[in-house]
mmCIF file of C-alpha atoms and ligand atoms in Angstrom:
data_model
loop_
_atom_site.group_PDB
_atom_site.id
_atom_site.type_symbol
_atom_site.label_atom_id
_atom_site.label_comp_id
_atom_site.label_asym_id
_atom_site.label_seq_id
_atom_site.Cartn_x
_atom_site.Cartn_y
_atom_site.Cartn_z
ATOM 1 C CA MET A 1 0.000 0.000 0.000
ATOM 2 C CA THR A 2 1.158 3.534 -0.765
ATOM 3 C CA LEU A 3 0.566 6.496 1.516
ATOM 4 C CA LEU A 4 2.405 9.101 -0.532
ATOM 5 C CA ASP A 5 3.140 9.021 -4.244
ATOM 6 C CA VAL A 6 5.218 11.864 -5.686
ATOM 7 C CA GLN A 7 5.827 11.910 -9.447
ATOM 8 C CA ASP A 8 7.999 14.283 -11.488
ATOM 9 C CA LEU A 9 7.647 17.038 -8.903
ATOM 10 C CA GLU A 10 9.050 20.422 -9.938
ATOM 11 C CA VAL A 11 9.419 23.550 -7.831
ATOM 12 C CA HIS A 12 10.964 26.514 -9.620
ATOM 13 C CA PHE A 13 11.644 29.923 -8.162
ATOM 14 C CA ARG A 14 12.277 33.124 -10.028
ATOM 15 C CA ALA A 15 15.813 34.213 -9.239
ATOM 16 C CA GLY A 16 16.267 37.603 -7.629
ATOM 17 C CA GLY A 17 17.623 40.524 -9.670
ATOM 18 C CA LEU A 18 16.524 41.789 -13.038
ATOM 19 C CA PRO A 19 16.758 39.499 -16.075
ATOM 20 C CA LEU A 20 19.085 40.583 -18.878
ATOM 21 C CA PRO A 21 17.244 42.617 -21.528
ATOM 22 C CA GLY A 22 15.510 40.306 -23.964
ATOM 23 C CA HIS A 23 15.950 37.304 -21.676
ATOM 24 C CA ALA A 24 13.313 35.457 -19.676
ATOM 25 C CA PRO A 25 13.708 35.690 -15.869
ATOM 26 C CA ARG A 26 16.194 33.123 -14.634
ATOM 27 C CA LEU A 27 14.799 30.133 -12.769
ATOM 28 C CA VAL A 28 16.107 28.271 -9.761
ATOM 29 C CA ARG A 29 15.104 24.671 -10.298
ATOM 30 C CA ALA A 30 15.042 23.874 -6.572
ATOM 31 C CA VAL A 31 13.154 20.601 -7.138
ATOM 32 C CA ASN A 32 13.743 19.295 -10.631
ATOM 33 C CA GLY A 33 11.770 16.125 -11.373
ATOM 34 C CA VAL A 34 11.531 14.172 -8.121
ATOM 35 C CA SER A 35 9.606 10.881 -7.904
ATOM 36 C CA PHE A 36 9.264 8.494 -4.966
ATOM 37 C CA THR A 37 6.650 6.666 -2.918
ATOM 38 C CA LEU A 38 6.254 6.142 0.806
ATOM 39 C CA ALA A 39 4.333 3.352 2.560
ATOM 40 C CA PRO A 40 2.397 3.828 5.820
ATOM 41 C CA GLY A 41 4.734 3.599 8.803
ATOM 42 C CA GLU A 42 7.856 3.973 6.670
ATOM 43 C CA ALA A 43 10.666 6.455 7.421
ATOM 44 C CA LEU A 44 12.486 8.013 4.468
ATOM 45 C CA GLY A 45 15.646 10.014 5.091
ATOM 46 C CA LEU A 46 16.224 12.924 2.717
ATOM 47 C CA VAL A 47 19.891 13.905 2.582
ATOM 48 C CA GLY A 48 22.215 16.065 0.509
ATOM 49 C CA GLU A 49 24.264 19.246 0.743
ATOM 50 C CA SER A 50 22.846 22.623 1.663
ATOM 51 C CA GLY A 51 20.728 24.084 -1.137
ATOM 52 C CA CYS A 52 19.965 20.784 -2.905
ATOM 53 C CA GLY A 53 16.218 21.302 -2.380
ATOM 54 C CA LYS A 54 15.324 19.185 0.659
ATOM 55 C CA SER A 55 13.254 21.799 2.489
ATOM 56 C CA THR A 56 11.606 22.978 -0.719
ATOM 57 C CA LEU A 57 10.602 19.375 -1.502
ATOM 58 C CA GLY A 58 9.269 18.797 2.046
ATOM 59 C CA ARG A 59 7.253 22.003 2.035
ATOM 60 C CA ALA A 60 5.890 21.316 -1.455
ATOM 61 C CA ILE A 61 4.684 17.842 -0.439
ATOM 62 C CA LEU A 62 2.727 19.246 2.503
ATOM 63 C CA ARG A 63 1.571 22.145 0.309
ATOM 64 C CA LEU A 64 3.211 24.664 2.601
ATOM 65 C CA GLY A 65 5.025 25.837 -0.530
ATOM 66 C CA GLU A 66 4.049 26.276 -4.158
ATOM 67 C CA ILE A 67 4.643 23.605 -6.785
ATOM 68 C CA THR A 68 5.431 24.194 -10.434
ATOM 69 C CA GLY A 69 4.572 20.784 -11.846
ATOM 70 C CA GLY A 70 4.200 17.082 -11.267
ATOM 71 C CA SER A 71 1.772 15.088 -9.175
ATOM 72 C CA ILE A 72 1.393 14.322 -5.477
ATOM 73 C CA ARG A 73 -1.073 11.732 -4.216
ATOM 74 C CA PHE A 74 -1.663 11.322 -0.501
ATOM 75 C CA GLY A 75 -3.781 8.373 0.577
ATOM 76 C CA GLY A 76 -4.800 7.985 -3.079
ATOM 77 C CA ALA A 77 -6.119 11.574 -3.381
ATOM 78 C CA ASP A 78 -4.600 14.219 -5.652
ATOM 79 C CA VAL A 79 -3.204 16.955 -3.418
ATOM 80 C CA ALA A 80 -1.066 18.753 -6.000
ATOM 81 C CA SER A 81 -3.870 20.878 -7.438
ATOM 82 C CA GLY A 82 -5.508 22.120 -4.223
ATOM 83 C CA GLY A 83 -3.943 23.989 -1.333
ATOM 84 C CA ARG A 84 -3.146 22.701 2.122
ATOM 85 C CA ASP A 85 -6.622 21.475 2.950
ATOM 86 C CA GLY A 86 -8.611 18.262 3.358
ATOM 87 C CA ARG A 87 -6.614 15.178 4.161
ATOM 88 C CA LEU A 88 -3.249 16.957 4.075
ATOM 89 C CA ARG A 89 -4.336 19.330 6.804
ATOM 90 C CA ARG A 90 -5.966 16.585 8.871
ATOM 91 C CA GLU A 91 -3.341 13.879 8.440
ATOM 92 C CA THR A 92 0.080 15.489 8.085
ATOM 93 C CA ALA A 93 2.287 17.701 10.228
ATOM 94 C CA MET A 94 5.703 19.281 10.044
ATOM 95 C CA ILE A 95 8.416 19.580 12.699
ATOM 96 C CA PHE A 96 10.927 22.375 12.208
ATOM 97 C CA GLN A 97 14.567 22.913 13.036
ATOM 98 C CA ASP A 98 14.279 25.803 15.464
ATOM 99 C CA PRO A 99 12.380 24.518 18.474
ATOM 100 C CA TYR A 100 11.883 28.001 19.973
ATOM 101 C CA GLY A 101 11.007 29.733 16.709
ATOM 102 C CA ALA A 102 8.132 27.322 16.054
ATOM 103 C CA LEU A 103 6.400 28.255 19.324
ATOM 104 C CA ASN A 104 4.724 31.476 20.386
ATOM 105 C CA PRO A 105 6.971 32.842 23.179
ATOM 106 C CA ARG A 106 4.014 34.372 25.049
ATOM 107 C CA MET A 107 1.901 31.220 25.075
ATOM 108 C CA ALA A 108 2.245 28.432 27.657
ATOM 109 C CA VAL A 109 3.242 25.269 25.797
ATOM 110 C CA GLY A 110 0.156 23.401 27.060
ATOM 111 C CA GLU A 111 -1.961 26.093 25.439
ATOM 112 C CA ALA A 112 0.052 25.712 22.189
ATOM 113 C CA ILE A 113 -0.830 22.003 22.130
ATOM 114 C CA ALA A 114 -4.456 22.679 23.158
ATOM 115 C CA GLU A 115 -4.772 25.113 20.237
ATOM 116 C CA VAL A 116 -3.970 22.314 17.765
ATOM 117 C CA LEU A 117 -6.473 19.984 19.461
ATOM 118 C CA ARG A 118 -9.201 22.641 19.242
ATOM 119 C CA VAL A 119 -8.489 23.679 15.656
ATOM 120 C CA HIS A 120 -8.563 20.050 14.547
ATOM 121 C CA ARG A 121 -11.498 19.201 16.857
ATOM 122 C CA LYS A 122 -9.631 16.139 18.046
ATOM 123 C CA VAL A 123 -11.341 15.768 21.442
ATOM 124 C CA PRO A 124 -14.381 17.367 23.118
ATOM 125 C CA ARG A 125 -13.509 20.675 24.812
ATOM 126 C CA ASP A 126 -13.663 19.293 28.338
ATOM 127 C CA ARG A 127 -11.193 16.559 27.384
ATOM 128 C CA VAL A 128 -8.556 18.985 26.027
ATOM 129 C CA PRO A 129 -6.514 19.419 29.265
ATOM 130 C CA ALA A 130 -6.352 15.643 29.802
ATOM 131 C CA ARG A 131 -5.241 15.081 26.194
ATOM 132 C CA VAL A 132 -2.562 17.790 26.549
ATOM 133 C CA ALA A 133 -1.243 15.976 29.646
ATOM 134 C CA GLU A 134 -1.281 12.675 27.712
ATOM 135 C CA LEU A 135 0.628 14.152 24.772
ATOM 136 C CA LEU A 136 3.232 15.734 27.066
ATOM 137 C CA THR A 137 3.747 12.365 28.737
ATOM 138 C CA LEU A 138 3.954 10.628 25.370
ATOM 139 C CA VAL A 139 6.917 12.810 24.355
ATOM 140 C CA GLY A 140 8.695 12.326 27.668
ATOM 141 C CA LEU A 141 7.652 15.548 29.423
ATOM 142 C CA ARG A 142 5.455 15.906 32.500
ATOM 143 C CA PRO A 143 1.896 17.313 32.644
ATOM 144 C CA GLU A 144 3.242 20.168 34.824
ATOM 145 C CA HIS A 145 5.272 21.387 31.828
ATOM 146 C CA ALA A 146 1.968 22.583 30.288
ATOM 147 C CA ALA A 147 2.126 25.814 32.285
ATOM 148 C CA ARG A 148 5.637 26.760 31.150
ATOM 149 C CA ARG A 149 6.493 29.206 28.416
ATOM 150 C CA PRO A 150 9.054 28.222 25.732
ATOM 151 C CA ALA A 151 11.771 30.374 27.359
ATOM 152 C CA GLU A 152 11.439 28.304 30.539
ATOM 153 C CA LEU A 153 12.248 25.069 28.693
ATOM 154 C CA SER A 154 15.483 23.722 27.215
ATOM 155 C CA GLY A 155 15.912 23.323 23.437
ATOM 156 C CA GLY A 156 15.322 19.559 23.693
ATOM 157 C CA GLN A 157 12.174 20.076 25.780
ATOM 158 C CA CYS A 158 10.893 22.628 23.251
ATOM 159 C CA GLN A 159 11.484 20.169 20.430
ATOM 160 C CA ARG A 160 9.458 17.592 22.386
ATOM 161 C CA VAL A 161 6.650 20.154 22.569
ATOM 162 C CA GLY A 162 6.979 20.593 18.790
ATOM 163 C CA ILE A 163 6.619 16.826 18.386
ATOM 164 C CA ALA A 164 3.628 16.788 20.775
ATOM 165 C CA ARG A 165 1.944 19.494 18.649
ATOM 166 C CA ALA A 166 2.590 17.451 15.512
ATOM 167 C CA LEU A 167 1.205 14.305 17.192
ATOM 168 C CA ALA A 168 -1.881 16.191 18.415
ATOM 169 C CA VAL A 169 -3.069 16.107 14.793
ATOM 170 C CA GLU A 170 -2.846 12.274 14.893
ATOM 171 C CA PRO A 171 -1.040 12.431 11.565
ATOM 172 C CA LYS A 172 -0.235 9.587 9.187
ATOM 173 C CA LEU A 173 2.793 11.496 7.895
ATOM 174 C CA ILE A 174 5.230 13.834 9.626
ATOM 175 C CA ILE A 175 7.925 15.726 7.765
ATOM 176 C CA ALA A 176 10.746 16.664 10.106
ATOM 177 C CA ASP A 177 13.137 19.255 8.653
ATOM 178 C CA GLU A 178 16.505 19.191 10.461
ATOM 179 C CA CYS A 179 14.535 18.745 13.671
ATOM 180 C CA VAL A 180 17.547 17.729 15.784
ATOM 181 C CA ALA A 181 20.234 19.829 14.099
ATOM 182 C CA ALA A 182 20.041 22.627 16.681
ATOM 183 C CA LEU A 183 20.296 20.273 19.690
ATOM 184 C CA ASP A 184 23.231 18.844 21.668
ATOM 185 C CA VAL A 185 24.330 15.378 20.605
ATOM 186 C CA SER A 186 22.939 13.623 23.705
ATOM 187 C CA ILE A 187 19.592 15.415 23.352
ATOM 188 C CA GLN A 188 19.591 14.564 19.626
ATOM 189 C CA ALA A 189 19.857 10.887 20.534
ATOM 190 C CA GLN A 190 16.910 11.170 22.937
ATOM 191 C CA ILE A 191 14.719 12.831 20.303
ATOM 192 C CA ILE A 192 15.708 10.227 17.681
ATOM 193 C CA ASN A 193 14.852 7.418 20.110
ATOM 194 C CA LEU A 194 11.518 9.098 20.769
ATOM 195 C CA LEU A 195 10.778 9.284 17.029
ATOM 196 C CA ILE A 196 11.733 5.611 16.569
ATOM 197 C CA GLU A 197 9.379 4.641 19.392
ATOM 198 C CA LEU A 198 6.492 6.814 18.194
ATOM 199 C CA LYS A 199 6.865 5.633 14.617
ATOM 200 C CA ALA A 200 6.544 1.991 15.721
ATOM 201 C CA ARG A 201 3.735 2.680 18.164
ATOM 202 C CA MET A 202 1.601 4.836 15.859
ATOM 203 C CA ASN A 203 2.486 3.469 12.430
ATOM 204 C CA LEU A 204 3.639 6.947 11.542
ATOM 205 C CA ALA A 205 5.297 7.598 8.185
ATOM 206 C CA LEU A 206 8.191 10.015 8.411
ATOM 207 C CA ILE A 207 10.212 12.062 5.963
ATOM 208 C CA PHE A 208 13.303 12.950 7.893
ATOM 209 C CA ILE A 209 15.379 15.742 6.356
ATOM 210 C CA ALA A 210 18.920 15.832 7.726
ATOM 211 C CA HIS A 211 22.527 16.612 6.965
ATOM 212 C CA ASP A 212 23.662 14.006 9.456
ATOM 213 C CA LEU A 213 23.805 10.614 7.734
ATOM 214 C CA ALA A 214 24.598 8.758 10.957
ATOM 215 C CA VAL A 215 21.262 9.898 12.384
ATOM 216 C CA VAL A 216 19.436 8.931 9.185
ATOM 217 C CA ARG A 217 21.048 5.488 9.295
ATOM 218 C CA ARG A 218 19.662 4.922 12.809
ATOM 219 C CA LEU A 219 16.154 6.158 12.193
ATOM 220 C CA CYS A 220 15.227 5.558 8.565
ATOM 221 C CA ASP A 221 14.120 2.495 6.609
ATOM 222 C CA ARG A 222 14.966 4.132 3.303
ATOM 223 C CA VAL A 223 17.140 6.978 2.191
ATOM 224 C CA ALA A 224 16.939 9.344 -0.801
ATOM 225 C CA VAL A 225 20.056 11.303 -1.712
ATOM 226 C CA MET A 226 19.436 14.637 -3.445
ATOM 227 C CA TYR A 227 21.838 16.589 -5.601
ATOM 228 C CA LEU A 228 20.772 19.927 -7.108
ATOM 229 C CA GLY A 229 17.051 19.242 -7.112
ATOM 230 C CA ARG A 230 17.139 15.598 -8.142
ATOM 231 C CA ILE A 231 17.234 12.268 -6.345
ATOM 232 C CA VAL A 232 20.476 10.578 -7.441
ATOM 233 C CA GLU A 233 20.206 7.457 -5.284
ATOM 234 C CA GLU A 234 17.326 5.898 -3.367
ATOM 235 C CA GLY A 235 16.856 2.605 -1.601
ATOM 236 C CA ALA A 236 16.860 0.694 1.687
ATOM 237 C CA ALA A 237 19.042 2.633 4.145
ATOM 238 C CA GLU A 238 21.029 -0.526 4.934
ATOM 239 C CA THR A 239 21.767 -1.188 1.261
ATOM 240 C CA VAL A 240 22.679 2.381 0.382
ATOM 241 C CA PHE A 241 24.887 2.953 3.431
ATOM 242 C CA ALA A 242 26.632 -0.411 3.151
ATOM 243 C CA ALA A 243 27.450 -0.090 -0.549
ATOM 244 C CA PRO A 244 26.606 3.305 -2.033
ATOM 245 C CA LYS A 245 26.633 3.304 -5.844
ATOM 246 C CA HIS A 246 26.384 6.924 -6.974
ATOM 247 C CA PRO A 247 29.795 8.636 -6.656
ATOM 248 C CA TYR A 248 28.068 11.471 -4.770
ATOM 249 C CA THR A 249 26.541 9.061 -2.235
ATOM 250 C CA GLN A 250 29.901 7.326 -1.931
ATOM 251 C CA ALA A 251 31.506 10.627 -0.997
ATOM 252 C CA LEU A 252 28.776 11.420 1.537
ATOM 253 C CA VAL A 253 28.973 7.985 3.149
ATOM 254 C CA ARG A 254 32.752 8.143 3.388
ATOM 255 C CA ALA A 255 32.393 11.360 5.293
ATOM 256 C CA ILE A 256 30.364 9.664 8.086
ATOM 257 C CA PRO A 257 32.981 9.554 10.838
ATOM 258 C CA GLU A 258 31.852 6.553 12.880
ATOM 259 C CA ILE A 259 31.596 3.981 10.076
ATOM 260 C CA ASP A 260 35.226 3.076 10.665
ATOM 261 C CA PRO A 261 37.103 5.698 12.644
ATOM 262 C CA ASP A 262 40.466 3.971 12.153
ATOM 263 C CA ARG A 263 40.274 3.801 8.411
ATOM 264 C CA MET A 264 42.171 6.438 6.479
ATOM 265 C CA LEU A 265 39.768 8.767 4.739
ATOM 266 C CA PRO A 266 40.222 8.686 0.975
ATOM 267 C CA VAL A 267 40.654 11.840 -1.085
ATOM 268 C CA ASP A 268 37.781 14.183 -0.423
ATOM 269 C CA LEU A 269 35.526 13.797 -3.429
ATOM 270 C CA LEU A 270 33.424 16.704 -2.315
ATOM 271 C CA ALA A 271 36.045 19.368 -2.644
ATOM 272 C CA GLY A 272 34.441 22.446 -4.124
ATOM 273 C CA GLU A 273 30.933 23.746 -4.072
ATOM 274 C CA PRO A 274 27.982 22.315 -5.962
ATOM 275 C CA PRO A 275 27.260 24.346 -9.124
ATOM 276 C CA SER A 276 24.587 27.031 -8.825
ATOM 277 C CA PRO A 277 21.035 25.730 -9.315
ATOM 278 C CA LEU A 278 20.634 28.761 -11.611
ATOM 279 C CA ASP A 279 23.230 27.451 -13.976
ATOM 280 C CA LEU A 280 22.920 23.680 -14.008
ATOM 281 C CA PRO A 281 25.609 21.913 -16.036
ATOM 282 C CA ALA A 282 24.502 19.835 -19.025
ATOM 283 C CA GLY A 283 24.320 16.092 -18.527
ATOM 284 C CA CYS A 284 24.701 14.846 -14.970
ATOM 285 C CA ALA A 285 24.770 17.837 -12.600
ATOM 286 C CA PHE A 286 27.440 16.064 -10.518
ATOM 287 C CA HIS A 287 29.900 15.601 -13.409
ATOM 288 C CA PRO A 288 32.107 18.652 -12.627
ATOM 289 C CA ARG A 289 32.932 17.128 -9.227
ATOM 290 C CA CYS A 290 32.873 13.465 -10.241
ATOM 291 C CA PRO A 291 36.222 11.696 -10.521
ATOM 292 C CA PHE A 292 34.704 9.023 -12.793
ATOM 293 C CA ALA A 293 32.875 11.296 -15.264
ATOM 294 C CA LEU A 294 32.690 9.961 -18.851
ATOM 295 C CA ALA A 295 31.946 11.838 -22.061
ATOM 296 C CA GLU A 296 28.222 10.966 -21.850
ATOM 297 C CA CYS A 297 28.024 12.426 -18.328
ATOM 298 C CA ARG A 298 28.951 15.873 -19.633
ATOM 299 C CA ALA A 299 26.238 16.298 -22.245
ATOM 300 C CA GLY A 300 22.596 15.580 -22.975
ATOM 301 C CA ALA A 301 19.896 14.943 -20.394
ATOM 302 C CA ALA A 302 20.551 14.115 -16.751
ATOM 303 C CA PRO A 303 20.760 10.355 -16.152
ATOM 304 C CA ALA A 304 17.476 8.793 -14.988
ATOM 305 C CA LEU A 305 17.078 6.794 -11.767
ATOM 306 C CA ARG A 306 17.500 3.132 -12.710
ATOM 307 C CA PRO A 307 17.528 -0.046 -10.636
ATOM 308 C CA VAL A 308 21.140 -0.927 -9.774
ATOM 309 C CA ASP A 309 21.996 -3.655 -7.293
ATOM 310 C CA GLY A 310 18.822 -3.534 -5.219
ATOM 311 C CA ARG A 311 18.375 0.253 -5.148
ATOM 312 C CA PHE A 312 17.865 3.086 -7.643
ATOM 313 C CA THR A 313 20.774 5.150 -8.923
ATOM 314 C CA ALA A 314 20.952 7.925 -11.507
ATOM 315 C CA CYS A 315 24.436 7.393 -12.901
ATOM 316 C CA HIS A 316 25.782 6.570 -16.383
ATOM 317 C CA LEU A 317 28.664 4.574 -14.937
ATOM 318 C CA TYR A 318 26.636 1.520 -14.129
ATOM 319 C CA PRO A 319 27.251 -1.268 -14.544
ATOM 320 C CA ALA A 320 30.800 -0.309 -15.529
ATOM 321 C CA ILE A 321 32.009 1.465 -12.338
ATOM 322 C CA PRO A 322 34.594 -0.381 -10.229
ATOM 323 C CA ALA A 323 33.324 -1.513 -6.808
ATOM 324 C CA HIS A 324 34.270 0.584 -3.758
HETATM 325 N N1 LIG B 1 11.581 31.310 -1.796
HETATM 326 C C1 LIG B 1 12.659 31.104 -2.569
HETATM 327 N N2 LIG B 1 12.968 31.938 -3.601
HETATM 328 C C2 LIG B 1 14.038 31.742 -4.399
HETATM 329 N N3 LIG B 1 14.891 30.694 -4.248
HETATM 330 C C3 LIG B 1 14.652 29.836 -3.246
HETATM 331 C C4 LIG B 1 13.536 29.988 -2.348
HETATM 332 N N4 LIG B 1 13.570 28.970 -1.437
HETATM 333 C C5 LIG B 1 14.642 28.221 -1.756
HETATM 334 N N5 LIG B 1 15.295 28.732 -2.829
HETATM 335 C C6 LIG B 1 16.494 28.166 -3.482
HETATM 336 O O1 LIG B 1 16.184 26.819 -3.799
HETATM 337 C C7 LIG B 1 17.304 25.969 -3.584
HETATM 338 C C8 LIG B 1 16.938 24.875 -2.609
HETATM 339 O O2 LIG B 1 16.751 25.432 -1.307
HETATM 340 P P1 LIG B 1 16.335 24.543 -0.041
HETATM 341 O O3 LIG B 1 16.144 25.462 1.091
HETATM 342 O O4 LIG B 1 15.200 23.668 -0.417
HETATM 343 O O5 LIG B 1 17.640 23.641 0.193
HETATM 344 P P2 LIG B 1 17.976 22.629 1.394
HETATM 345 O O6 LIG B 1 18.431 21.362 0.776
HETATM 346 O O7 LIG B 1 16.820 22.582 2.339
HETATM 347 O O8 LIG B 1 19.229 23.356 2.076
HETATM 348 P P3 LIG B 1 19.678 23.343 3.626
HETATM 349 O O9 LIG B 1 20.324 22.008 3.852
HETATM 350 O O10 LIG B 1 20.661 24.484 3.707
HETATM 351 O O11 LIG B 1 18.460 23.557 4.477
HETATM 352 C C9 LIG B 1 18.429 26.891 -3.116
HETATM 353 O O12 LIG B 1 19.201 27.244 -4.221
HETATM 354 C C10 LIG B 1 17.683 28.079 -2.564
HETATM 355 O O13 LIG B 1 18.479 29.242 -2.646
HETATM 356 MG MG1 LIG B 2 16.613 23.065 4.339
#
């Protein structure tokens, strides 16, 4: 069964500044033809360097941001043409990076959770305080925390409140955008454990956007690697992390410190910046940084995602690339 089905999704922005005379405005192809599906209860990690389009993709899926083209089906219903209403509003939620910024500083956190329950009419009015206490307990806080304001809580506690607000919706899908990046490592681990537990207990599907591949490896069933608006590799997290195929994924995985701390790190494949999304190279967008690039990688259309060794990879080198 499929909960979410994204096909050929495009999100383009008009670049700032005036276009050259006689030229059309330049476009940032932030999401440039992304397709994937997600099953109920499944966690997909979305990784890739800064600016590759992860947040834009996440926001587009939940219709918190505009889309330029493509289709999105959620629970079988087309959600690409409407706004953020109907099932999307009732059955999805987002958790953000900045735990303080997502909360109203003047509102007690219990009230912030109660607001969601009332807006979504989740429980009768007289049951709201009890449900707030339940949700706080579920995320590892105490009912007494309801009276506190965000400034009286730690970053980790605020992020738990953010998760409680997301859970108040009783969503089938949560998109978490760098939701542990701002927290200390030990607090990160607690929040990840909480998400693992909640996902199992509530059959929650999760799209987990993160720079940190070690965290994604712990939490996610599948991983999608993005490069300049496209997915370049996608598959079971175990498969992709154990034997990455795309040269870009290989470079990212090599950079995970704890895979084998004693092993010498090979030459840094990721020297240099990704090209500007305003000025995408022809062929495979990764070719200027790829040590294996062939003539066909430098011209024509970008390589399509194809099945390679139990996952999908968008790379012309297969099956000819040497194993790593
Ligand atoms: N509202 C906007 N207007 C114009 N360009 C935008 C807008 N939002 C994002 N972009 C551009 O789209 C591209 C993708 O941005 P996005 O924020 O999705 O990347 P990201 O992968 O989430 O990066 P990070 O890891 O830094 O959060 C970038 O080039 C960014 O500058
Ligand atoms: Mg982002």
